[in-house]
Short mmCIF file of C-alpha atoms (C1' of nucleotides) in Angstrom, two decimals:
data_model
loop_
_atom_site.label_atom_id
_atom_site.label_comp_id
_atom_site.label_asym_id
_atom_site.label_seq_id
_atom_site.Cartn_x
_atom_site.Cartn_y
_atom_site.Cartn_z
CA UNK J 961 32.77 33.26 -22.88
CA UNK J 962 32.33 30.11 -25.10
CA UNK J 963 29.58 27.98 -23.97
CA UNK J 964 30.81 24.42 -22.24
CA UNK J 965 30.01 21.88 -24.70
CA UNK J 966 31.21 19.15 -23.24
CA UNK J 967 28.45 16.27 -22.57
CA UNK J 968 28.64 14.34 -19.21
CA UNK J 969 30.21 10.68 -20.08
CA UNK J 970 27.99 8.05 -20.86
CA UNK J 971 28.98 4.81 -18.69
CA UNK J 972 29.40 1.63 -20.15
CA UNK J 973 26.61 0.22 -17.39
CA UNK J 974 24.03 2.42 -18.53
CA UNK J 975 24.46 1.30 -21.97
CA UNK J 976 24.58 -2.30 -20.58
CA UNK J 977 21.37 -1.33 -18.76
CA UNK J 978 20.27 -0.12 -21.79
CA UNK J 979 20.49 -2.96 -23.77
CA UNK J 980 19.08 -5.27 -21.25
CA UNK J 981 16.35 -3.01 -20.82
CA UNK J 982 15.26 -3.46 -24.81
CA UNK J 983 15.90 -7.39 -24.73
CA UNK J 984 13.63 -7.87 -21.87
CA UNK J 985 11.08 -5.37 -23.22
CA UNK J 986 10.60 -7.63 -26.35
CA UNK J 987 12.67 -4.42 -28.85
CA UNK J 988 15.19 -6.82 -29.79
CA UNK J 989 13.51 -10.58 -29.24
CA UNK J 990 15.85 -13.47 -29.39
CA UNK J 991 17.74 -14.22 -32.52
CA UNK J 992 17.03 -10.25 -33.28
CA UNK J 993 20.42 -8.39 -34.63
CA UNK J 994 21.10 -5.59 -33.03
CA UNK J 995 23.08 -2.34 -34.36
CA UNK J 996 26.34 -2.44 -34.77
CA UNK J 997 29.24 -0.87 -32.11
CA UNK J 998 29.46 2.40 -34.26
CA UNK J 999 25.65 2.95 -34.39
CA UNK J 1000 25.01 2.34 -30.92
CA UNK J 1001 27.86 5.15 -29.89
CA UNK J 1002 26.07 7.34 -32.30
CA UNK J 1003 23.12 6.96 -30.08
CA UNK J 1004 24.21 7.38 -26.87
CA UNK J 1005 26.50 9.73 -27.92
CA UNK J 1006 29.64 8.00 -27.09
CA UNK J 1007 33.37 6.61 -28.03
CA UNK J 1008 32.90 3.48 -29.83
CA UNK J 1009 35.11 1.70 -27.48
CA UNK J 1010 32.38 2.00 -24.23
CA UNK J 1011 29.73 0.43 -26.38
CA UNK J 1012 32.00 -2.41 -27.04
CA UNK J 1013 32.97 -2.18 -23.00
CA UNK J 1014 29.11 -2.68 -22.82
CA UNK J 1015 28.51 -5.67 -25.07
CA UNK J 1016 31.47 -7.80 -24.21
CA UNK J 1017 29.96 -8.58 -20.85
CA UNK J 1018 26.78 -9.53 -22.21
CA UNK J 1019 28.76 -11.62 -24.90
CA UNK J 1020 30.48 -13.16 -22.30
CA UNK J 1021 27.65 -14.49 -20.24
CA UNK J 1022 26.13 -15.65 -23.53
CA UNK J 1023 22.93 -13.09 -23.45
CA UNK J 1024 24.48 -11.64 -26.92
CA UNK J 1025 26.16 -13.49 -29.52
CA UNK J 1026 28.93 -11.53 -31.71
CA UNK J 1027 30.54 -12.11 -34.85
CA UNK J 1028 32.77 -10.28 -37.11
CA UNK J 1029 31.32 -8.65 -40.03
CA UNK J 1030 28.21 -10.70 -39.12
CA UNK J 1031 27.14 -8.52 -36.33
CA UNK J 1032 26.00 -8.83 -33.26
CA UNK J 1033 22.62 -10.86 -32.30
CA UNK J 1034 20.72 -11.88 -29.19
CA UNK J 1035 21.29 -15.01 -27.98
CA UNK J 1036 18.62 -17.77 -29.36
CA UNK J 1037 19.70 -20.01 -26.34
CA UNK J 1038 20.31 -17.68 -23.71
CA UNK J 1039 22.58 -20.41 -22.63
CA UNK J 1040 22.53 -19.78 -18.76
CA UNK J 1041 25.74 -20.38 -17.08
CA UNK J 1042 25.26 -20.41 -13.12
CA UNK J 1043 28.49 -19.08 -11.26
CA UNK J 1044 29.00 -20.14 -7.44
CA UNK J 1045 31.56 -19.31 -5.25
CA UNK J 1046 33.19 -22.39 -3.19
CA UNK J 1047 32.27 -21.42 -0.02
CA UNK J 1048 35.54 -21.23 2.97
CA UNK J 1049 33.62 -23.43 5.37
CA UNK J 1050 34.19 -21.84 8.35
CA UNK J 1051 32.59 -18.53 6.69
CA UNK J 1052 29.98 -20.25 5.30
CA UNK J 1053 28.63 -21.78 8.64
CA UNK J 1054 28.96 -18.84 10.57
CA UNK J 1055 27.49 -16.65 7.36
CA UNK J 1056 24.25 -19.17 8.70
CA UNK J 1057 24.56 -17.93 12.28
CA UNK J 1058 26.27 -21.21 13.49
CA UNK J 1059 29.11 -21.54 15.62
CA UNK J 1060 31.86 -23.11 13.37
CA UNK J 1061 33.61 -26.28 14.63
CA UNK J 1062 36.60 -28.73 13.32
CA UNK J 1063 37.90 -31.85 14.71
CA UNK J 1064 40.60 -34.22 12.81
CA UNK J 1065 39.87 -37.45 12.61
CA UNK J 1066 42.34 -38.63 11.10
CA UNK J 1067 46.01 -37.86 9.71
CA UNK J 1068 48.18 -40.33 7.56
CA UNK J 1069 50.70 -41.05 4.91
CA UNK J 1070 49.12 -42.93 1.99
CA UNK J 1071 49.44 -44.13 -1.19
CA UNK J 1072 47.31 -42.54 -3.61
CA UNK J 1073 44.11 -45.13 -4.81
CA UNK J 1074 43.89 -45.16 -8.47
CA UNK J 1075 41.05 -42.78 -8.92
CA UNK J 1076 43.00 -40.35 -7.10
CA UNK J 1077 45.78 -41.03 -8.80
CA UNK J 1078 43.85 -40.62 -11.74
CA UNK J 1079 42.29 -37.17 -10.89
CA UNK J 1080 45.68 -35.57 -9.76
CA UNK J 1081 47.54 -37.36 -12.67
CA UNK J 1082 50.15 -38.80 -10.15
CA UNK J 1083 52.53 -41.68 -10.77
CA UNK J 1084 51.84 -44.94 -9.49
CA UNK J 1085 54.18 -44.61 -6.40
CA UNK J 1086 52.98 -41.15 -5.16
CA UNK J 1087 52.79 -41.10 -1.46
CA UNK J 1088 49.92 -38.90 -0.40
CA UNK J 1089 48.98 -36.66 2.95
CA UNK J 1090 45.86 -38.17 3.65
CA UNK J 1091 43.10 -36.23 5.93
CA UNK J 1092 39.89 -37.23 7.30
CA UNK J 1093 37.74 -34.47 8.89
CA UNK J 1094 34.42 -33.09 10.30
CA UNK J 1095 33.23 -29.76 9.92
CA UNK J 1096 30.76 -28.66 12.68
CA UNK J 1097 28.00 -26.02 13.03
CA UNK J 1098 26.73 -25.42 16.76
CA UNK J 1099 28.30 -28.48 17.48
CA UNK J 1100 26.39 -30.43 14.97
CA UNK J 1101 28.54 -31.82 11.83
CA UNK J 1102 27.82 -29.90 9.00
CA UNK J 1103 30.05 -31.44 6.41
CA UNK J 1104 32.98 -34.66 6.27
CA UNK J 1105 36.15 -33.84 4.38
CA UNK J 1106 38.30 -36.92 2.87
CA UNK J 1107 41.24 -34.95 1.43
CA UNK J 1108 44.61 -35.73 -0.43
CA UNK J 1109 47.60 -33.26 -0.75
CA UNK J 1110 50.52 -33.73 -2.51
CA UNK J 1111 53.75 -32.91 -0.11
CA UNK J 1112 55.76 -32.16 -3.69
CA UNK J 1113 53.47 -29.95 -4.37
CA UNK J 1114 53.19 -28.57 -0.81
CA UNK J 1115 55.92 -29.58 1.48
CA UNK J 1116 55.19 -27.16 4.24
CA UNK J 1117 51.81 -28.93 5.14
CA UNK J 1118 53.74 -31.49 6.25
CA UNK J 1119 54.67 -29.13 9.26
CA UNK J 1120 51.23 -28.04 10.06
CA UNK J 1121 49.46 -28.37 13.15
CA UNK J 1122 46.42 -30.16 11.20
CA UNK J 1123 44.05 -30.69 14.33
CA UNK J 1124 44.28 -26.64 15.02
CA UNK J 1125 43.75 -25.38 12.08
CA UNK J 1126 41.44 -26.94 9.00
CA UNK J 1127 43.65 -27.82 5.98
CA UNK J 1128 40.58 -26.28 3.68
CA UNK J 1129 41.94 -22.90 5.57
CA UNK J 1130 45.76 -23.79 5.68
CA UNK J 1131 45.45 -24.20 2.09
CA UNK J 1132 43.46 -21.48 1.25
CA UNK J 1133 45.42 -18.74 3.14
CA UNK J 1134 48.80 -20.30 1.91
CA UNK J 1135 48.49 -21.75 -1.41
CA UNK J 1136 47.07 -20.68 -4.43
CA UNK J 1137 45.48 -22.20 -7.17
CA UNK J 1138 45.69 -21.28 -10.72
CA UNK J 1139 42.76 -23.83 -11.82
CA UNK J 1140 40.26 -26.23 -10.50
CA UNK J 1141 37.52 -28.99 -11.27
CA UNK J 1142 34.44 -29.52 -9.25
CA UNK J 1143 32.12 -32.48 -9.44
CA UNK J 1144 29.09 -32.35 -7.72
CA UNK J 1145 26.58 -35.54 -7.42
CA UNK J 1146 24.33 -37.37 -4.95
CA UNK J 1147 25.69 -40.20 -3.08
CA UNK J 1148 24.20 -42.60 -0.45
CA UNK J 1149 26.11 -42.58 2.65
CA UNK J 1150 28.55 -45.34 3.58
CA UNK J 1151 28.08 -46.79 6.99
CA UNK J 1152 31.52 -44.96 8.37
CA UNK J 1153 30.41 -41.60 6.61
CA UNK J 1154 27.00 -42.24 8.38
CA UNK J 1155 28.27 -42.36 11.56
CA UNK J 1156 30.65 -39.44 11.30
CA UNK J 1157 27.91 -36.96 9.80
CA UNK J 1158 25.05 -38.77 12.48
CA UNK J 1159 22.63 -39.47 10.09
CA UNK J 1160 21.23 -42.70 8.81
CA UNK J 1161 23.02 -45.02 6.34
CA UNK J 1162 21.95 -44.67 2.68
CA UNK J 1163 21.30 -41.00 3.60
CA UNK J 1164 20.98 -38.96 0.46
CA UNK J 1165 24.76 -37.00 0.76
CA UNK J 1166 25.30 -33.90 -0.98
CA UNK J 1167 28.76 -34.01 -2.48
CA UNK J 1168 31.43 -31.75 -4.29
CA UNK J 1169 34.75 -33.31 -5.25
CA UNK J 1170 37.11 -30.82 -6.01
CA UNK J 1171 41.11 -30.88 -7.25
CA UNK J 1172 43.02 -27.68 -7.73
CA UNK J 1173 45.97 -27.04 -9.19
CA UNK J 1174 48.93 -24.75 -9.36
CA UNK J 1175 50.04 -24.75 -13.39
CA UNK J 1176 50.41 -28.38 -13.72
CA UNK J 1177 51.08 -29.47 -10.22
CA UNK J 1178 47.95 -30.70 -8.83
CA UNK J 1179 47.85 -29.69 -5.05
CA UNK J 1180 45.13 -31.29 -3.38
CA UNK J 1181 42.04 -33.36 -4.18
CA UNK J 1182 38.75 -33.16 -1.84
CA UNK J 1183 35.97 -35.00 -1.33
CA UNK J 1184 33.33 -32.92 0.84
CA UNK J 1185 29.87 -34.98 2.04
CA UNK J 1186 27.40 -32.65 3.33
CA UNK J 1187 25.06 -33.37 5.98
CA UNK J 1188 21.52 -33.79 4.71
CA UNK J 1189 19.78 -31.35 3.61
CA UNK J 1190 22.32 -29.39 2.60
CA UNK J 1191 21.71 -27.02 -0.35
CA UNK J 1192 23.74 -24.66 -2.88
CA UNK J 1193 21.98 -21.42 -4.14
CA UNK J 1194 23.48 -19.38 -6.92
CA UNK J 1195 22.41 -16.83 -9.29
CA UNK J 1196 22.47 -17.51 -13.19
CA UNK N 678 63.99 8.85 -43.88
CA UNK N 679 63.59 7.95 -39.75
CA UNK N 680 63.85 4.31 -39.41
CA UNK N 681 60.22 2.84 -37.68
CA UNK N 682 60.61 2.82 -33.78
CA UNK N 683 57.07 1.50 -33.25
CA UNK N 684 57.00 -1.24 -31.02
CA UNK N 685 54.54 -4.33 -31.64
CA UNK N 686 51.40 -4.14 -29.59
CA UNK N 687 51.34 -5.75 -25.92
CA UNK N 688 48.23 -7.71 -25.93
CA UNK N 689 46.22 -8.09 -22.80
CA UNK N 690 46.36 -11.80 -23.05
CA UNK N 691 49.54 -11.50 -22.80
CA UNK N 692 50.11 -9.54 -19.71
CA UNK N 693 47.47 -11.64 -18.05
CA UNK N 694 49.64 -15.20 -18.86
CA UNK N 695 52.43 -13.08 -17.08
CA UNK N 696 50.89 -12.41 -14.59
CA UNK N 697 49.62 -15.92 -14.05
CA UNK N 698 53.42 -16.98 -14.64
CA UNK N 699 54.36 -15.13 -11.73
CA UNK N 700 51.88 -15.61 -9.01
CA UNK N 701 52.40 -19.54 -9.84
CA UNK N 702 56.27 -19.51 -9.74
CA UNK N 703 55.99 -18.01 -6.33
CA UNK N 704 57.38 -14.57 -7.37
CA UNK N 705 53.66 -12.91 -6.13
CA UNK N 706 53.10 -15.09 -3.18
CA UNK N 707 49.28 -15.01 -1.84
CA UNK N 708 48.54 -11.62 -0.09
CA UNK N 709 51.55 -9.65 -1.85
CA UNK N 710 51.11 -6.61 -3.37
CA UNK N 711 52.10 -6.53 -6.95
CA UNK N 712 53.36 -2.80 -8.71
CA UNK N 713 50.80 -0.66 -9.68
CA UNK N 714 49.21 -0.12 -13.31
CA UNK N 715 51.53 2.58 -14.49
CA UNK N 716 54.79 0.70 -13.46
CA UNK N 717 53.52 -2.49 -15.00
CA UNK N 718 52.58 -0.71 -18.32
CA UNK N 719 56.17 0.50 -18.15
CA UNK N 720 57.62 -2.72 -17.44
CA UNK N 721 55.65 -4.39 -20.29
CA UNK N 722 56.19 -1.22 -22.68
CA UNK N 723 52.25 -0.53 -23.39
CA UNK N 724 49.56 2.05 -22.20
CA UNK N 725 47.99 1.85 -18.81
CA UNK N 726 44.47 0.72 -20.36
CA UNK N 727 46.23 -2.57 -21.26
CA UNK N 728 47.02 -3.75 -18.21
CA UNK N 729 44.09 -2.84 -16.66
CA UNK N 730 42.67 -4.87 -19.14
CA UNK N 731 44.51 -8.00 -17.90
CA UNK N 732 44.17 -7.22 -14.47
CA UNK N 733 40.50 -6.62 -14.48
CA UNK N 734 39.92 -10.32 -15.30
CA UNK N 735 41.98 -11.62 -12.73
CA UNK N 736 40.26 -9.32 -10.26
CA UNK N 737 36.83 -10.54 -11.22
CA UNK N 738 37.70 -14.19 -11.11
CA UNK N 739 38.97 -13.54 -7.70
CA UNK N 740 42.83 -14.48 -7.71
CA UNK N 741 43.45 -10.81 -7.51
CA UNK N 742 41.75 -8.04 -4.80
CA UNK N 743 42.00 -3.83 -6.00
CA UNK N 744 41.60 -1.33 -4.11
CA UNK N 745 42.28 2.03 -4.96
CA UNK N 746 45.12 3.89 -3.61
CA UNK N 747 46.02 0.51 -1.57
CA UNK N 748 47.08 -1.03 -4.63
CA UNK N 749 46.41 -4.72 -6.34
CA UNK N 750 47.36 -7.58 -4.32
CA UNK N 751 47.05 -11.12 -4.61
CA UNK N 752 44.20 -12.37 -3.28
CA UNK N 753 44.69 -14.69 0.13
CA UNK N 754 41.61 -16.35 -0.51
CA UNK N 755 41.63 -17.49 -3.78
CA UNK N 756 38.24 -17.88 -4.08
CA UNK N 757 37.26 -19.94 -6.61
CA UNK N 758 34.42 -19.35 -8.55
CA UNK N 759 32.83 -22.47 -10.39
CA UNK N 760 31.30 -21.89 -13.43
CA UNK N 761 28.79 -24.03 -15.02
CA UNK N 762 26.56 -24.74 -18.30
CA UNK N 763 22.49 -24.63 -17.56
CA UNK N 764 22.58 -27.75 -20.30
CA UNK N 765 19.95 -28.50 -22.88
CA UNK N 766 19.37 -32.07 -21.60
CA UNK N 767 18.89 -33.34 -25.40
CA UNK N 768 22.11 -31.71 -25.84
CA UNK N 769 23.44 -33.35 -22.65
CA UNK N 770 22.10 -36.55 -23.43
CA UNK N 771 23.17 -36.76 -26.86
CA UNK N 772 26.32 -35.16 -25.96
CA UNK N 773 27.21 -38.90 -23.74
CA UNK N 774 27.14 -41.06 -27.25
CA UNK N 775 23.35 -41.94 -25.91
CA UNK N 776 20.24 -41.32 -27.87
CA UNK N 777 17.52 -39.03 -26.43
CA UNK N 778 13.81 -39.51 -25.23
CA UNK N 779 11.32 -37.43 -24.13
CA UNK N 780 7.43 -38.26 -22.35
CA UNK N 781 5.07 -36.51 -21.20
CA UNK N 782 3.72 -38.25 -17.87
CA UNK N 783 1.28 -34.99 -16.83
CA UNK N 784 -0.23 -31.94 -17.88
CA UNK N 785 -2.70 -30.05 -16.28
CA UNK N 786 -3.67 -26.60 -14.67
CA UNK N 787 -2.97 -26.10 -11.09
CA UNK N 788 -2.82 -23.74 -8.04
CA UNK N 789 0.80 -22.92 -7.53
CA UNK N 790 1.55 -24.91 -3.85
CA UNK N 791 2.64 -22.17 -1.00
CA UNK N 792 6.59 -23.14 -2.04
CA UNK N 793 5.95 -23.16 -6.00
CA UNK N 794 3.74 -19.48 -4.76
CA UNK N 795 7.21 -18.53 -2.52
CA UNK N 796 9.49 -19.18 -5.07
CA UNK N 797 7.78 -17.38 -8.49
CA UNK N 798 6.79 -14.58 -6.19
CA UNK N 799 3.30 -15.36 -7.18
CA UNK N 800 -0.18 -14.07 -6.25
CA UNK N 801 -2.15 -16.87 -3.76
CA UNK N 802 -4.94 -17.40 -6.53
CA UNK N 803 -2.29 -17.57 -9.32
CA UNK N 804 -2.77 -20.74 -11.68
CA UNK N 805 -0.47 -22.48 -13.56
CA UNK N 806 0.55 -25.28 -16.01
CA UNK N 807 2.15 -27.94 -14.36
CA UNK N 808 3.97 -30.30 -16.49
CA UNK N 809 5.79 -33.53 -15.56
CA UNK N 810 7.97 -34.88 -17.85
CA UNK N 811 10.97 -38.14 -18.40
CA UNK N 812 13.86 -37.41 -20.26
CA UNK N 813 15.56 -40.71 -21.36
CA UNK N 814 18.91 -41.79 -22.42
CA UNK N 815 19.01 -44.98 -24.63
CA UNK N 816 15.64 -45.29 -23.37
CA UNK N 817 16.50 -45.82 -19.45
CA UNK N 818 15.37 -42.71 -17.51
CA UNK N 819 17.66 -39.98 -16.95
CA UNK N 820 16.10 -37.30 -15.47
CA UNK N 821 12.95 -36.44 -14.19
CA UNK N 822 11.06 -33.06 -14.16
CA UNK N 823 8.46 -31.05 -12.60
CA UNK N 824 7.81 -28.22 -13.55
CA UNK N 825 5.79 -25.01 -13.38
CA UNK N 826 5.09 -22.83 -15.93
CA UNK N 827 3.59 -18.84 -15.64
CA UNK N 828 1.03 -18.71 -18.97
CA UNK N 829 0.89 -14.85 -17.53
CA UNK N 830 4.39 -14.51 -18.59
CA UNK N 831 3.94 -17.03 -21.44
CA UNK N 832 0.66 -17.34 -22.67
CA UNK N 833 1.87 -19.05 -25.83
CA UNK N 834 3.08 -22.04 -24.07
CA UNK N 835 -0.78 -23.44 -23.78
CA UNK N 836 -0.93 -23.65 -27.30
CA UNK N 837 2.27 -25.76 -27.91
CA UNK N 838 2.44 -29.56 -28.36
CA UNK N 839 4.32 -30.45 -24.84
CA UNK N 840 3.40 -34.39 -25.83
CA UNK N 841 6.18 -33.77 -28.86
CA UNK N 842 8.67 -30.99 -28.04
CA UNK N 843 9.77 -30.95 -24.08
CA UNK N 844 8.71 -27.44 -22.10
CA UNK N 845 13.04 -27.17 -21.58
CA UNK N 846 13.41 -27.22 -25.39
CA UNK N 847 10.93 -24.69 -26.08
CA UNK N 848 11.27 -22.23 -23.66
CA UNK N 849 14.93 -22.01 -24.36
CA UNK N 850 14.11 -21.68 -27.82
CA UNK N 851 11.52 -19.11 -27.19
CA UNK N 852 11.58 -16.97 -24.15
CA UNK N 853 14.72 -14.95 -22.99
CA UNK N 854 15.53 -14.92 -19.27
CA UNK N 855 17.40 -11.97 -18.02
CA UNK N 856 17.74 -13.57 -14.61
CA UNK N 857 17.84 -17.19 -12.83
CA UNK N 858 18.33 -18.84 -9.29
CA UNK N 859 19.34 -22.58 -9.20
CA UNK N 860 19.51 -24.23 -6.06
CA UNK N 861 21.65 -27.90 -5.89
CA UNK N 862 21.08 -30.67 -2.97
CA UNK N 863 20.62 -34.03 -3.12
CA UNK N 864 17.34 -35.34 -1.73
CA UNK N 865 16.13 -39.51 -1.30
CA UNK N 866 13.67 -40.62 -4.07
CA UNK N 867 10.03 -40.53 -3.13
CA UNK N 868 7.85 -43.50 -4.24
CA UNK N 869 6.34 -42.19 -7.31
CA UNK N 870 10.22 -40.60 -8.08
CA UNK N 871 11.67 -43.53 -7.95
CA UNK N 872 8.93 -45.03 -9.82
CA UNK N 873 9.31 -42.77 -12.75
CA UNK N 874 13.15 -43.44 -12.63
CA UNK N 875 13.38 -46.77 -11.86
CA UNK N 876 15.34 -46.94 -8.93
CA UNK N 877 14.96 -48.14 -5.11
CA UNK N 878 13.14 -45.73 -3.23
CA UNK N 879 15.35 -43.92 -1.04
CA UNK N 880 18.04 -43.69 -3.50
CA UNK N 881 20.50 -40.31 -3.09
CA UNK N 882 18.61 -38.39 -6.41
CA UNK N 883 20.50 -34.80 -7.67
CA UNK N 884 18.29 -32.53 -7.97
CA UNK N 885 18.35 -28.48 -9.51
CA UNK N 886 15.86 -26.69 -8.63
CA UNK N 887 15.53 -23.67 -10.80
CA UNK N 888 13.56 -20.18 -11.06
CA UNK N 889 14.15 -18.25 -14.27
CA UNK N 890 12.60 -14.31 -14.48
CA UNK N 891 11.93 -12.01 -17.44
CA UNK N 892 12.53 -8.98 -15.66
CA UNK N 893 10.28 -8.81 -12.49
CA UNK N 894 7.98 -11.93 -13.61
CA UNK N 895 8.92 -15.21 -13.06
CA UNK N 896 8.43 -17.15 -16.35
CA UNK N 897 8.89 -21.14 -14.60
CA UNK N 898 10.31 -22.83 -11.79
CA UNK N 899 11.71 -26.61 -12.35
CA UNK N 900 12.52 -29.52 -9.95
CA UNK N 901 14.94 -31.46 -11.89
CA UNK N 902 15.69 -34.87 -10.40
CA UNK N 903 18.38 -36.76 -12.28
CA UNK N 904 18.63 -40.88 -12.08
CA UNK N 905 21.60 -42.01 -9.22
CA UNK N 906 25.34 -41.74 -10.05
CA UNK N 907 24.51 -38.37 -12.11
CA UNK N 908 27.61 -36.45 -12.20
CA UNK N 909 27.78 -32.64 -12.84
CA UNK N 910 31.14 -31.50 -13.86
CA UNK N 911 32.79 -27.82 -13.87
CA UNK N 912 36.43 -25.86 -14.02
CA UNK N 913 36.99 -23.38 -11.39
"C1'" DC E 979 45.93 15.26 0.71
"C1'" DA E 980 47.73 12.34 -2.72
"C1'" DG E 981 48.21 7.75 -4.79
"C1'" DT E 982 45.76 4.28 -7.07
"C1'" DG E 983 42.35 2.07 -9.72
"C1'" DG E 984 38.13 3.02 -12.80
"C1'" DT E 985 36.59 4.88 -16.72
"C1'" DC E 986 35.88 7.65 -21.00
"C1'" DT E 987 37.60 9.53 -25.42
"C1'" DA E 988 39.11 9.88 -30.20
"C1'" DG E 989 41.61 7.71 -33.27
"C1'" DA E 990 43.94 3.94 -35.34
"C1'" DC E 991 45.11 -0.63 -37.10
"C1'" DC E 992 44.09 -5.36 -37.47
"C1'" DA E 993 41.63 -10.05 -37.93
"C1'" DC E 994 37.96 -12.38 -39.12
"C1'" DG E 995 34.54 -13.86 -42.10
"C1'" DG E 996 30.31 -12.97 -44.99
"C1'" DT E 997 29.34 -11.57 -49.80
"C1'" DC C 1060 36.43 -7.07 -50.92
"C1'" DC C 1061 35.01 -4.59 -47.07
"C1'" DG C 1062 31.97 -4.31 -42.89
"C1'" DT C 1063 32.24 -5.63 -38.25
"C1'" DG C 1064 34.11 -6.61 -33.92
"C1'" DG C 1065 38.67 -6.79 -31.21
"C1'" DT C 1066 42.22 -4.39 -29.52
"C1'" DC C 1067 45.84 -0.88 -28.49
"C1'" DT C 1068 47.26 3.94 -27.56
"C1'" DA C 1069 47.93 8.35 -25.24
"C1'" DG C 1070 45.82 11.32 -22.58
"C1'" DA C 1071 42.47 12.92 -19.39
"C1'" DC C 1072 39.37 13.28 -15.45
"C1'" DC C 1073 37.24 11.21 -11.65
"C1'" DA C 1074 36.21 8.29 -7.29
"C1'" DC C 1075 37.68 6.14 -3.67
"C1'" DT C 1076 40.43 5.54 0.34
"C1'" DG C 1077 44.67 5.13 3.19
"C1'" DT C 1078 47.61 8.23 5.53
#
DNA sequence: CAGTGGTCTAGACCACGGT
DNA sequence: CCGTGGTCTAGACCACTGT
């Protein structure tokens, strides 16, 4: 009976592991080339194509830089791209132990203003579902929504009970989105914002403006104040 | 002679735009399940590693959820992932038509502070080199930083000429990070901040707040304020 | 149990881009 | 030119999980 010669698969995380292992220990310092896809399979003592599995990743979040016939190399500016996930507001204040709360505050047909206009690339006589509301957690508000959507885009929101359910979760659970931009800056708050969040005029305000879109229909454009104090964590 | 009945590749890309195509016409509404891997393939006339390919991107951005044996499905919460640069502020600067300045307003050993200590997962008695720092644009201030630097992990960067070449610059040019956390708020300008920026006190200042590691040691931690109406921008 | 995604392999061809 | 990464294929086995 022949021997079984067959050697247990290497997986493409342990070679990932691998690698990182030899960056951070200083093996292969920054700038460094590293071998090439073939040599590294030789190696490890696997298929070419689960050392390339391996490397894309790390390509891809900028740690490694690759180039055709040049090789590939570690980074020399590990350019750190931070990734965060836009929270769903109710999870997010309950993922904080809170009891989540919503109240409307305010429901309306508008005409778009010409920096909405100009971030949902609407024409000049695009009448807008305009919604003003308060996010609360334990009863406290947590964060003021001033929201546009588009009724071309999304005619059914028209229908919706708004002042049951959050449009942030009608939308979310009934629309998606095939691409986004987020702006985040630091704004003092307005008197009316001041009131709604309960904080003091001038207030340093956390904010995220967001539009999303669905090919090139854009569906809804956000602005989201935080009450103060408010932080984002995410991992690079 | 046979005639050729090879077919032209399927790329991935490909398959993915599809894809795409039909969960934005409305064909794959949110929370439908779409046909499994080997159908697909079929459909599209190219092996099952192809598709998975395409798929596996979607899934990882979120607009798709797998599980195995229930299938792929479209995910009801799109959840959006944001994605952005860590920038090189000369880079940055530069980058907005403006021409870029650096000072040096402090350097000095110091005992980490309980938070700094907290943060770098740091030993009570550890000390460090504390920088602070102006980063102009056109010569107006732009952003401010303070910022703490482990010469345990990098004993090199007591030797270097902070006065010339900002601790941002060189570090990126010199250490590798394998991980980061970066925290976002927006905090009111304390006197000296608003000093150093020229601005009210008070005013709403962005600020990142970030902790980069080599492994298990934390290399620096930086408090990043930038001057008011500072904009960050990002695609989902 | 059985269907589905997750992964690995060995081989092949191609595209890019230094030399 | 030709080395390198990028991709596709056809087949296989495995891991997870809903039924």
């Amino acid at each position: 009976m022949p021997s079984d010669t067959r050697r247990a698969p290497v997986s493409w995380q342990a070679i990932q592991a691998d690698v990182l292992r030899r960056i951070e220990a200083g093996e292969w310092p920054p700038g460094a080339p590293i071998p090439n896809e073939v040599d590294l399979a030789a190696e490890f003592g696997c298929a070419r194509t689960t050392v390339s599995r391996a490397l894309r990743e790390l390509a891809a979040t900028g740690l490694l830089e690759r180039r055709r016939k040049a090789g590939t190399r570690v980074a020399l500016h590990p350019p750190g791209k931070a990734t965060f996930e836009i929270p769903i507001i109710q999870h997010e204040v309950e993922t904080r132990g809170c009891v989540y709360g919503y109240g409307l505050i305010a429901r309306e047909m508008a005409l778009a203003t010409l920096h909405v206009r100009s971030r949902m690339a609407l024409d000049p006589d695009a009448s807008l579902l305009r919604l003003r509301a308060l996010h609360l957690a334990n009863g406290a508000p947590y964060m003021h929504e001033d929201r546009w959507v588009s009724p071309r885009a999304v005619p059914e929101i028209l229908d919706v009970d708004l002042g049951r359910v959050s449009a942030n979760a009608w939308l979310v659970q009934n629309v998606p989105f095939t691409q986004g931009t987020l702006t985040l800056c630091a704004k003092p708050a307005e008197a009316d914002l001041a009131q709604a969040l309960g904080c003091a005029p001038g207030a340093a305000i956390f904010t995220m403006e967001r539009v999303t879109w669905l090919g090139r229909t854009a569906i809804t454009f956000v602005v989201q104040s935080y009450a103060p104090g408010h932080r984002v964590t995410t991992t690079i």
